[in-house]
PDB file of C-alpha atoms in Angstrom:
ATOM      1  CA  UNK Y   1      45.987  45.766  79.527  1.00 87.00           C
ATOM      2  CA  UNK Y   2      45.614  44.965  75.858  1.00 94.00           C
ATOM      3  CA  UNK Y   3      48.993  45.619  74.607  1.00 96.00           C
ATOM      4  CA  UNK Y   4      52.320  46.160  76.258  1.00 97.00           C
ATOM      5  CA  UNK Y   5      55.650  46.891  74.570  1.00 98.00           C
ATOM      6  CA  UNK Y   6      58.927  46.867  76.442  1.00 98.00           C
ATOM      7  CA  UNK Y   7      62.365  48.192  75.311  1.00 98.00           C
ATOM      8  CA  UNK Y   8      61.390  47.989  71.553  1.00 98.00           C
ATOM      9  CA  UNK Y   9      64.423  48.546  69.255  1.00 98.00           C
ATOM     10  CA  UNK Y  10      64.684  48.386  65.507  1.00 98.00           C
ATOM     11  CA  UNK Y  11      67.897  48.548  63.650  1.00 97.00           C
ATOM     12  CA  UNK Y  12      68.387  48.496  59.878  1.00 92.00           C
ATOM     13  CA  UNK Y  13      71.860  47.252  58.858  1.00 88.00           C
ATOM     14  CA  UNK Y  14      72.986  48.845  55.601  1.00 83.00           C
ATOM     15  CA  UNK Y  15      76.016  47.864  53.585  1.00 79.00           C
ATOM     16  CA  UNK Y  16      78.609  49.733  55.496  1.00 81.00           C
ATOM     17  CA  UNK Y  17      76.667  50.884  58.619  1.00 87.00           C
ATOM     18  CA  UNK Y  18      73.584  50.495  60.650  1.00 89.00           C
ATOM     19  CA  UNK Y  19      70.738  52.729  61.341  1.00 90.00           C
ATOM     20  CA  UNK Y  20      68.687  52.691  64.709  1.00 94.00           C
ATOM     21  CA  UNK Y  21      65.103  53.595  64.021  1.00 96.00           C
ATOM     22  CA  UNK Y  22      63.748  52.707  67.402  1.00 97.00           C
ATOM     23  CA  UNK Y  23      65.725  53.167  70.493  1.00 97.00           C
ATOM     24  CA  UNK Y  24      64.047  51.493  73.571  1.00 97.00           C
ATOM     25  CA  UNK Y  25      60.242  52.239  73.395  1.00 97.00           C
ATOM     26  CA  UNK Y  26      58.058  51.475  76.357  1.00 98.00           C
ATOM     27  CA  UNK Y  27      54.325  51.807  76.187  1.00 96.00           C
ATOM     28  CA  UNK Y  28      51.018  50.318  77.183  1.00 97.00           C
ATOM     29  CA  UNK Y  29      47.628  50.351  75.450  1.00 96.00           C
ATOM     30  CA  UNK Y  30      44.559  49.464  77.529  1.00 95.00           C
ATOM     31  CA  UNK Y  31      41.194  48.057  76.385  1.00 93.00           C
ATOM     32  CA  UNK Y  32      39.059  50.799  74.978  1.00 93.00           C
ATOM     33  CA  UNK Y  33      41.729  53.529  74.883  1.00 96.00           C
ATOM     34  CA  UNK Y  34      42.133  56.086  72.195  1.00 96.00           C
ATOM     35  CA  UNK Y  35      45.859  56.975  71.786  1.00 96.00           C
ATOM     36  CA  UNK Y  36      47.678  59.328  69.349  1.00 95.00           C
ATOM     37  CA  UNK Y  37      51.416  58.646  68.628  1.00 96.00           C
ATOM     38  CA  UNK Y  38      52.509  62.063  67.442  1.00 94.00           C
ATOM     39  CA  UNK Y  39      55.916  63.245  65.866  1.00 92.00           C
ATOM     40  CA  UNK Y  40      57.622  64.501  62.862  1.00 90.00           C
ATOM     41  CA  UNK Y  41      58.457  62.388  59.729  1.00 88.00           C
ATOM     42  CA  UNK Y  42      61.198  60.074  60.420  1.00 90.00           C
ATOM     43  CA  UNK Y  43      60.530  59.794  64.082  1.00 94.00           C
ATOM     44  CA  UNK Y  44      59.995  56.058  63.806  1.00 95.00           C
ATOM     45  CA  UNK Y  45      56.118  56.091  64.404  1.00 94.00           C
ATOM     46  CA  UNK Y  46      55.171  53.897  61.446  1.00 93.00           C
ATOM     47  CA  UNK Y  47      57.824  51.420  62.171  1.00 96.00           C
ATOM     48  CA  UNK Y  48      56.555  51.329  65.793  1.00 97.00           C
ATOM     49  CA  UNK Y  49      53.022  50.807  64.580  1.00 95.00           C
ATOM     50  CA  UNK Y  50      53.987  47.901  62.376  1.00 95.00           C
ATOM     51  CA  UNK Y  51      55.863  46.104  65.261  1.00 96.00           C
ATOM     52  CA  UNK Y  52      52.807  46.518  67.519  1.00 96.00           C
ATOM     53  CA  UNK Y  53      50.544  45.187  64.865  1.00 94.00           C
ATOM     54  CA  UNK Y  54      52.711  42.049  64.032  1.00 93.00           C
ATOM     55  CA  UNK Y  55      53.646  43.398  60.563  1.00 91.00           C
ATOM     56  CA  UNK Y  56      57.437  43.720  61.414  1.00 93.00           C
ATOM     57  CA  UNK Y  57      59.726  42.215  63.893  1.00 95.00           C
ATOM     58  CA  UNK Y  58      61.760  44.254  66.335  1.00 97.00           C
ATOM     59  CA  UNK Y  59      65.510  43.842  66.674  1.00 97.00           C
ATOM     60  CA  UNK Y  60      65.135  43.605  70.399  1.00 97.00           C
ATOM     61  CA  UNK Y  61      62.291  44.016  72.943  1.00 98.00           C
ATOM     62  CA  UNK Y  62      59.014  42.417  73.963  1.00 98.00           C
ATOM     63  CA  UNK Y  63      55.473  43.028  72.668  1.00 97.00           C
ATOM     64  CA  UNK Y  64      52.558  41.475  74.584  1.00 96.00           C
ATOM     65  CA  UNK Y  65      49.283  41.418  72.842  1.00 94.00           C
ATOM     66  CA  UNK Y  66      46.340  39.985  74.778  1.00 90.00           C
ATOM     67  CA  UNK Y  67      48.798  38.203  77.142  1.00 92.00           C
ATOM     68  CA  UNK Y  68      50.603  36.637  74.258  1.00 92.00           C
ATOM     69  CA  UNK Y  69      54.353  37.442  73.605  1.00 95.00           C
ATOM     70  CA  UNK Y  70      53.863  37.713  69.951  1.00 95.00           C
ATOM     71  CA  UNK Y  71      57.483  37.625  68.781  1.00 94.00           C
ATOM     72  CA  UNK Y  72      57.928  34.268  70.543  1.00 94.00           C
ATOM     73  CA  UNK Y  73      55.225  32.886  68.368  1.00 94.00           C
ATOM     74  CA  UNK Y  74      55.501  31.237  64.991  1.00 94.00           C
ATOM     75  CA  UNK Y  75      54.622  33.318  61.808  1.00 92.00           C
ATOM     76  CA  UNK Y  76      51.373  31.478  61.490  1.00 90.00           C
ATOM     77  CA  UNK Y  77      50.454  31.900  65.056  1.00 93.00           C
ATOM     78  CA  UNK Y  78      51.313  35.617  64.874  1.00 92.00           C
ATOM     79  CA  UNK Y  79      49.373  35.976  61.673  1.00 88.00           C
ATOM     80  CA  UNK Y  80      46.300  34.524  63.470  1.00 88.00           C
ATOM     81  CA  UNK Y  81      46.509  37.200  66.199  1.00 91.00           C
ATOM     82  CA  UNK Y  82      46.857  39.901  63.533  1.00 90.00           C
ATOM     83  CA  UNK Y  83      43.841  38.571  61.770  1.00 87.00           C
ATOM     84  CA  UNK Y  84      41.700  38.118  64.469  1.00 88.00           C
ATOM     85  CA  UNK Y  85      42.576  40.926  67.013  1.00 91.00           C
ATOM     86  CA  UNK Y  86      43.951  43.794  65.077  1.00 94.00           C
ATOM     87  CA  UNK Y  87      42.431  46.000  62.328  1.00 92.00           C
ATOM     88  CA  UNK Y  88      44.638  48.362  60.255  1.00 92.00           C
ATOM     89  CA  UNK Y  89      43.731  51.612  58.403  1.00 90.00           C
ATOM     90  CA  UNK Y  90      46.432  53.088  56.382  1.00 86.00           C
ATOM     91  CA  UNK Y  91      47.265  56.475  54.761  1.00 81.00           C
ATOM     92  CA  UNK Y  92      46.765  54.979  51.308  1.00 82.00           C
ATOM     93  CA  UNK Y  93      43.493  53.138  51.443  1.00 82.00           C
ATOM     94  CA  UNK Y  94      44.650  49.773  49.574  1.00 86.00           C
ATOM     95  CA  UNK Y  95      41.346  49.125  48.077  1.00 92.00           C
ATOM     96  CA  UNK Y  96      41.006  46.705  45.228  1.00 91.00           C
ATOM     97  CA  UNK Y  97      39.905  48.883  42.192  1.00 92.00           C
ATOM     98  CA  UNK Y  98      37.807  46.186  40.526  1.00 93.00           C
ATOM     99  CA  UNK Y  99      35.793  45.370  43.705  1.00 93.00           C
ATOM    100  CA  UNK Y 100      32.859  47.315  45.069  1.00 95.00           C
ATOM    101  CA  UNK Y 101      32.912  49.022  48.528  1.00 96.00           C
ATOM    102  CA  UNK Y 102      31.090  45.983  49.880  1.00 95.00           C
ATOM    103  CA  UNK Y 103      33.336  43.419  48.290  1.00 93.00           C
ATOM    104  CA  UNK Y 104      36.465  45.320  49.787  1.00 94.00           C
ATOM    105  CA  UNK Y 105      34.929  45.290  53.155  1.00 94.00           C
ATOM    106  CA  UNK Y 106      34.147  41.546  53.048  1.00 91.00           C
ATOM    107  CA  UNK Y 107      37.490  40.542  51.513  1.00 88.00           C
ATOM    108  CA  UNK Y 108      39.451  40.033  54.796  1.00 85.00           C
ATOM    109  CA  UNK Y 109      36.930  37.529  56.240  1.00 79.00           C
ATOM    110  CA  UNK Y 110      36.713  35.835  52.924  1.00 78.00           C
ATOM    111  CA  UNK Y 111      40.516  35.280  52.794  1.00 73.00           C
ATOM    112  CA  UNK Y 112      40.700  34.582  56.655  1.00 69.00           C
ATOM    113  CA  UNK Y 113      38.132  31.827  56.671  1.00 64.00           C
ATOM    114  CA  UNK Y 114      38.261  30.762  53.044  1.00 62.00           C
ATOM    115  CA  UNK Y 115      34.566  31.527  53.009  1.00 60.00           C
ATOM    116  CA  UNK Y 116      32.263  31.827  50.085  1.00 65.00           C
ATOM    117  CA  UNK Y 117      30.192  35.062  49.780  1.00 66.00           C
ATOM    118  CA  UNK Y 118      26.815  34.399  51.319  1.00 73.00           C
ATOM    119  CA  UNK Y 119      23.969  36.487  52.543  1.00 81.00           C
ATOM    120  CA  UNK Y 120      25.102  36.491  56.082  1.00 83.00           C
ATOM    121  CA  UNK Y 121      28.617  37.767  55.072  1.00 84.00           C
ATOM    122  CA  UNK Y 122      26.954  40.454  52.892  1.00 89.00           C
ATOM    123  CA  UNK Y 123      24.759  41.642  55.546  1.00 91.00           C
ATOM    124  CA  UNK Y 124      27.684  41.971  57.921  1.00 90.00           C
ATOM    125  CA  UNK Y 125      29.570  44.071  55.344  1.00 93.00           C
ATOM    126  CA  UNK Y 126      26.459  46.104  54.664  1.00 93.00           C
ATOM    127  CA  UNK Y 127      26.066  46.859  58.565  1.00 92.00           C
ATOM    128  CA  UNK Y 128      29.582  48.144  58.709  1.00 91.00           C
ATOM    129  CA  UNK Y 129      29.293  50.286  55.705  1.00 93.00           C
ATOM    130  CA  UNK Y 130      26.082  51.683  57.293  1.00 92.00           C
ATOM    131  CA  UNK Y 131      28.037  52.340  60.424  1.00 88.00           C
ATOM    132  CA  UNK Y 132      30.694  54.460  58.613  1.00 90.00           C
ATOM    133  CA  UNK Y 133      27.865  56.220  56.759  1.00 89.00           C
ATOM    134  CA  UNK Y 134      28.163  54.645  53.342  1.00 91.00           C
ATOM    135  CA  UNK Y 135      25.043  52.579  53.128  1.00 91.00           C
ATOM    136  CA  UNK Y 136      24.058  54.161  49.897  1.00 93.00           C
ATOM    137  CA  UNK Y 137      27.498  53.668  48.321  1.00 94.00           C
ATOM    138  CA  UNK Y 138      27.829  49.833  48.706  1.00 94.00           C
ATOM    139  CA  UNK Y 139      27.885  49.032  45.086  1.00 96.00           C
ATOM    140  CA  UNK Y 140      30.355  51.845  44.019  1.00 97.00           C
ATOM    141  CA  UNK Y 141      33.980  51.064  43.114  1.00 96.00           C
ATOM    142  CA  UNK Y 142      36.811  53.041  44.558  1.00 95.00           C
ATOM    143  CA  UNK Y 143      37.157  55.281  41.572  1.00 95.00           C
ATOM    144  CA  UNK Y 144      33.561  56.298  42.203  1.00 97.00           C
ATOM    145  CA  UNK Y 145      34.194  57.334  45.772  1.00 95.00           C
ATOM    146  CA  UNK Y 146      35.960  60.448  47.172  1.00 92.00           C
ATOM    147  CA  UNK Y 147      39.084  60.048  49.251  1.00 91.00           C
ATOM    148  CA  UNK Y 148      37.191  60.447  52.536  1.00 90.00           C
ATOM    149  CA  UNK Y 149      34.721  57.793  51.357  1.00 92.00           C
ATOM    150  CA  UNK Y 150      37.473  55.415  50.420  1.00 92.00           C
ATOM    151  CA  UNK Y 151      39.012  55.724  53.903  1.00 89.00           C
ATOM    152  CA  UNK Y 152      35.616  54.979  55.353  1.00 90.00           C
ATOM    153  CA  UNK Y 153      35.651  51.762  53.377  1.00 94.00           C
ATOM    154  CA  UNK Y 154      38.994  51.058  54.609  1.00 92.00           C
ATOM    155  CA  UNK Y 155      37.821  51.596  58.136  1.00 91.00           C
ATOM    156  CA  UNK Y 156      34.877  49.208  57.764  1.00 92.00           C
ATOM    157  CA  UNK Y 157      37.243  46.758  56.190  1.00 92.00           C
ATOM    158  CA  UNK Y 158      39.405  46.948  59.464  1.00 91.00           C
ATOM    159  CA  UNK Y 159      36.373  46.198  61.598  1.00 90.00           C
ATOM    160  CA  UNK Y 160      35.071  43.112  59.741  1.00 90.00           C
ATOM    161  CA  UNK Y 161      36.822  40.709  61.918  1.00 88.00           C
ATOM    162  CA  UNK Y 162      35.791  42.374  65.201  1.00 89.00           C
ATOM    163  CA  UNK Y 163      39.251  43.384  66.313  1.00 92.00           C
ATOM    164  CA  UNK Y 164      40.060  44.469  69.797  1.00 92.00           C
ATOM    165  CA  UNK Y 165      42.644  46.949  68.489  1.00 94.00           C
ATOM    166  CA  UNK Y 166      42.574  49.380  65.436  1.00 95.00           C
ATOM    167  CA  UNK Y 167      46.003  50.628  64.264  1.00 96.00           C
ATOM    168  CA  UNK Y 168      45.788  53.752  62.008  1.00 94.00           C
ATOM    169  CA  UNK Y 169      48.825  54.889  60.164  1.00 91.00           C
ATOM    170  CA  UNK Y 170      48.492  58.524  59.172  1.00 88.00           C
ATOM    171  CA  UNK Y 171      44.835  57.991  58.450  1.00 88.00           C
ATOM    172  CA  UNK Y 172      44.198  61.547  57.348  1.00 86.00           C
ATOM    173  CA  UNK Y 173      47.462  62.152  55.659  1.00 83.00           C
ATOM    174  CA  UNK Y 174      45.891  61.777  52.157  1.00 81.00           C
ATOM    175  CA  UNK Y 175      42.765  63.849  52.785  1.00 82.00           C
ATOM    176  CA  UNK Y 176      41.644  67.344  52.895  1.00 83.00           C
ATOM    177  CA  UNK Y 177      41.096  69.054  56.237  1.00 85.00           C
ATOM    178  CA  UNK Y 178      37.246  68.337  56.218  1.00 85.00           C
ATOM    179  CA  UNK Y 179      37.453  64.754  55.215  1.00 84.00           C
ATOM    180  CA  UNK Y 180      40.323  64.218  57.773  1.00 85.00           C
ATOM    181  CA  UNK Y 181      38.188  65.647  60.661  1.00 86.00           C
ATOM    182  CA  UNK Y 182      35.282  63.356  59.573  1.00 86.00           C
ATOM    183  CA  UNK Y 183      37.546  60.317  59.761  1.00 86.00           C
ATOM    184  CA  UNK Y 184      38.922  61.072  63.139  1.00 89.00           C
ATOM    185  CA  UNK Y 185      35.292  61.810  64.556  1.00 88.00           C
ATOM    186  CA  UNK Y 186      34.380  58.295  63.076  1.00 86.00           C
ATOM    187  CA  UNK Y 187      37.315  56.752  64.816  1.00 90.00           C
ATOM    188  CA  UNK Y 188      36.241  58.381  68.137  1.00 90.00           C
ATOM    189  CA  UNK Y 189      32.766  57.211  67.679  1.00 88.00           C
ATOM    190  CA  UNK Y 190      33.882  53.644  66.957  1.00 87.00           C
ATOM    191  CA  UNK Y 191      36.062  53.754  70.054  1.00 91.00           C
ATOM    192  CA  UNK Y 192      33.234  54.924  72.320  1.00 89.00           C
ATOM    193  CA  UNK Y 193      30.563  52.784  70.821  1.00 86.00           C
ATOM    194  CA  UNK Y 194      32.374  49.459  70.574  1.00 86.00           C
ATOM    195  CA  UNK Y 195      35.007  49.918  73.251  1.00 88.00           C
ATOM    196  CA  UNK Y 196      37.725  49.071  70.695  1.00 91.00           C
ATOM    197  CA  UNK Y 197      41.254  50.487  71.387  1.00 95.00           C
ATOM    198  CA  UNK Y 198      42.386  52.889  68.709  1.00 95.00           C
ATOM    199  CA  UNK Y 199      45.956  53.875  68.084  1.00 96.00           C
ATOM    200  CA  UNK Y 200      46.487  56.697  65.581  1.00 95.00           C
ATOM    201  CA  UNK Y 201      49.867  57.492  64.235  1.00 93.00           C
ATOM    202  CA  UNK Y 202      50.031  61.088  63.029  1.00 90.00           C
ATOM    203  CA  UNK Y 203      52.153  64.277  62.550  1.00 84.00           C
ATOM    204  CA  UNK Y 204      49.026  66.368  62.808  1.00 83.00           C
ATOM    205  CA  UNK Y 205      48.939  68.412  66.068  1.00 83.00           C
ATOM    206  CA  UNK Y 206      45.284  68.960  65.736  1.00 83.00           C
ATOM    207  CA  UNK Y 207      44.525  65.398  66.155  1.00 86.00           C
ATOM    208  CA  UNK Y 208      46.791  65.367  69.283  1.00 86.00           C
ATOM    209  CA  UNK Y 209      44.911  68.232  70.785  1.00 87.00           C
ATOM    210  CA  UNK Y 210      41.571  66.137  70.860  1.00 88.00           C
ATOM    211  CA  UNK Y 211      43.143  62.838  71.894  1.00 92.00           C
ATOM    212  CA  UNK Y 212      42.577  61.586  75.373  1.00 94.00           C
ATOM    213  CA  UNK Y 213      46.045  60.144  75.485  1.00 95.00           C
ATOM    214  CA  UNK Y 214      49.056  61.433  73.466  1.00 95.00           C
ATOM    215  CA  UNK Y 215      52.531  59.877  72.942  1.00 95.00           C
ATOM    216  CA  UNK Y 216      55.073  62.026  71.524  1.00 94.00           C
ATOM    217  CA  UNK Y 217      57.976  60.580  69.522  1.00 96.00           C
ATOM    218  CA  UNK Y 218      61.208  61.999  68.116  1.00 95.00           C
ATOM    219  CA  UNK Y 219      64.376  60.356  66.725  1.00 95.00           C
ATOM    220  CA  UNK Y 220      63.206  56.851  67.687  1.00 96.00           C
ATOM    221  CA  UNK Y 221      62.420  57.635  71.268  1.00 96.00           C
ATOM    222  CA  UNK Y 222      59.458  58.650  73.411  1.00 96.00           C
ATOM    223  CA  UNK Y 223      59.753  62.255  74.616  1.00 90.00           C
TER     224      UNK Y 223
END
C-alpha cells in the first residue's frame, strides 16, 4: 500500500453557511497502480487530489502516504513528503516563461536541495526530456512549444525528484484530442516502465475506458 485515505471530508465555511465538498471518501492506491478518478465538474475530484498530495488539509479524515499519517505531521515534514515522494501534473502547465524546457525540468531539484546547476543535474534533466520525447526541444522556451509539448515538459518536471506517486489533475483538459491521447499514453508508459503509481483526475470517459482501475465521484462521494 502506497496511499490510503479514510473518511476524508472537506467543508468550506462561508459567511452565512457551509459547503461540503467531500463527504467521507475512502480509497487506497497501491505501488505501481494506474488509477483514474472520474466525475463531472464540481464532484470534488481536484479537492480530493490536493488533499492526497499534501496541498490542502481535509476537514476530517486520515491520509497515510508510505506509512506516514501526513496530516499529523508538521507543515515542514509534510512538505518534505510532497517534495520527495509525489510529483504533480496540472491542467495548466505552470512553466516559467523565461526558462527553457531544461531549466523548467531542473527547477524543483534546484529549489528542494538549494543546488547550483551542474553537469550532473543537466544530464538528469536531459534524460527526462528524452524520456518524454523532447530531446530536441531542451533549449526551447514555453512559448516555442505546443500545448502537448508543454505538458510533456511538466511531466518531466514531475519526475525529477523520482516520486513514488504522480498525481495528475485534468492533464489533458487544455489539449486537443490527439495531444491528450499522447499525454495519457506517456503516463501509461511511465507507470509500466518505472512502476510509479499514477492517479489521473478527469471528466473524460475515454480515459476511464482504458484505465486499469477507475474510481467514480459525484457530489463529493464515491459512487
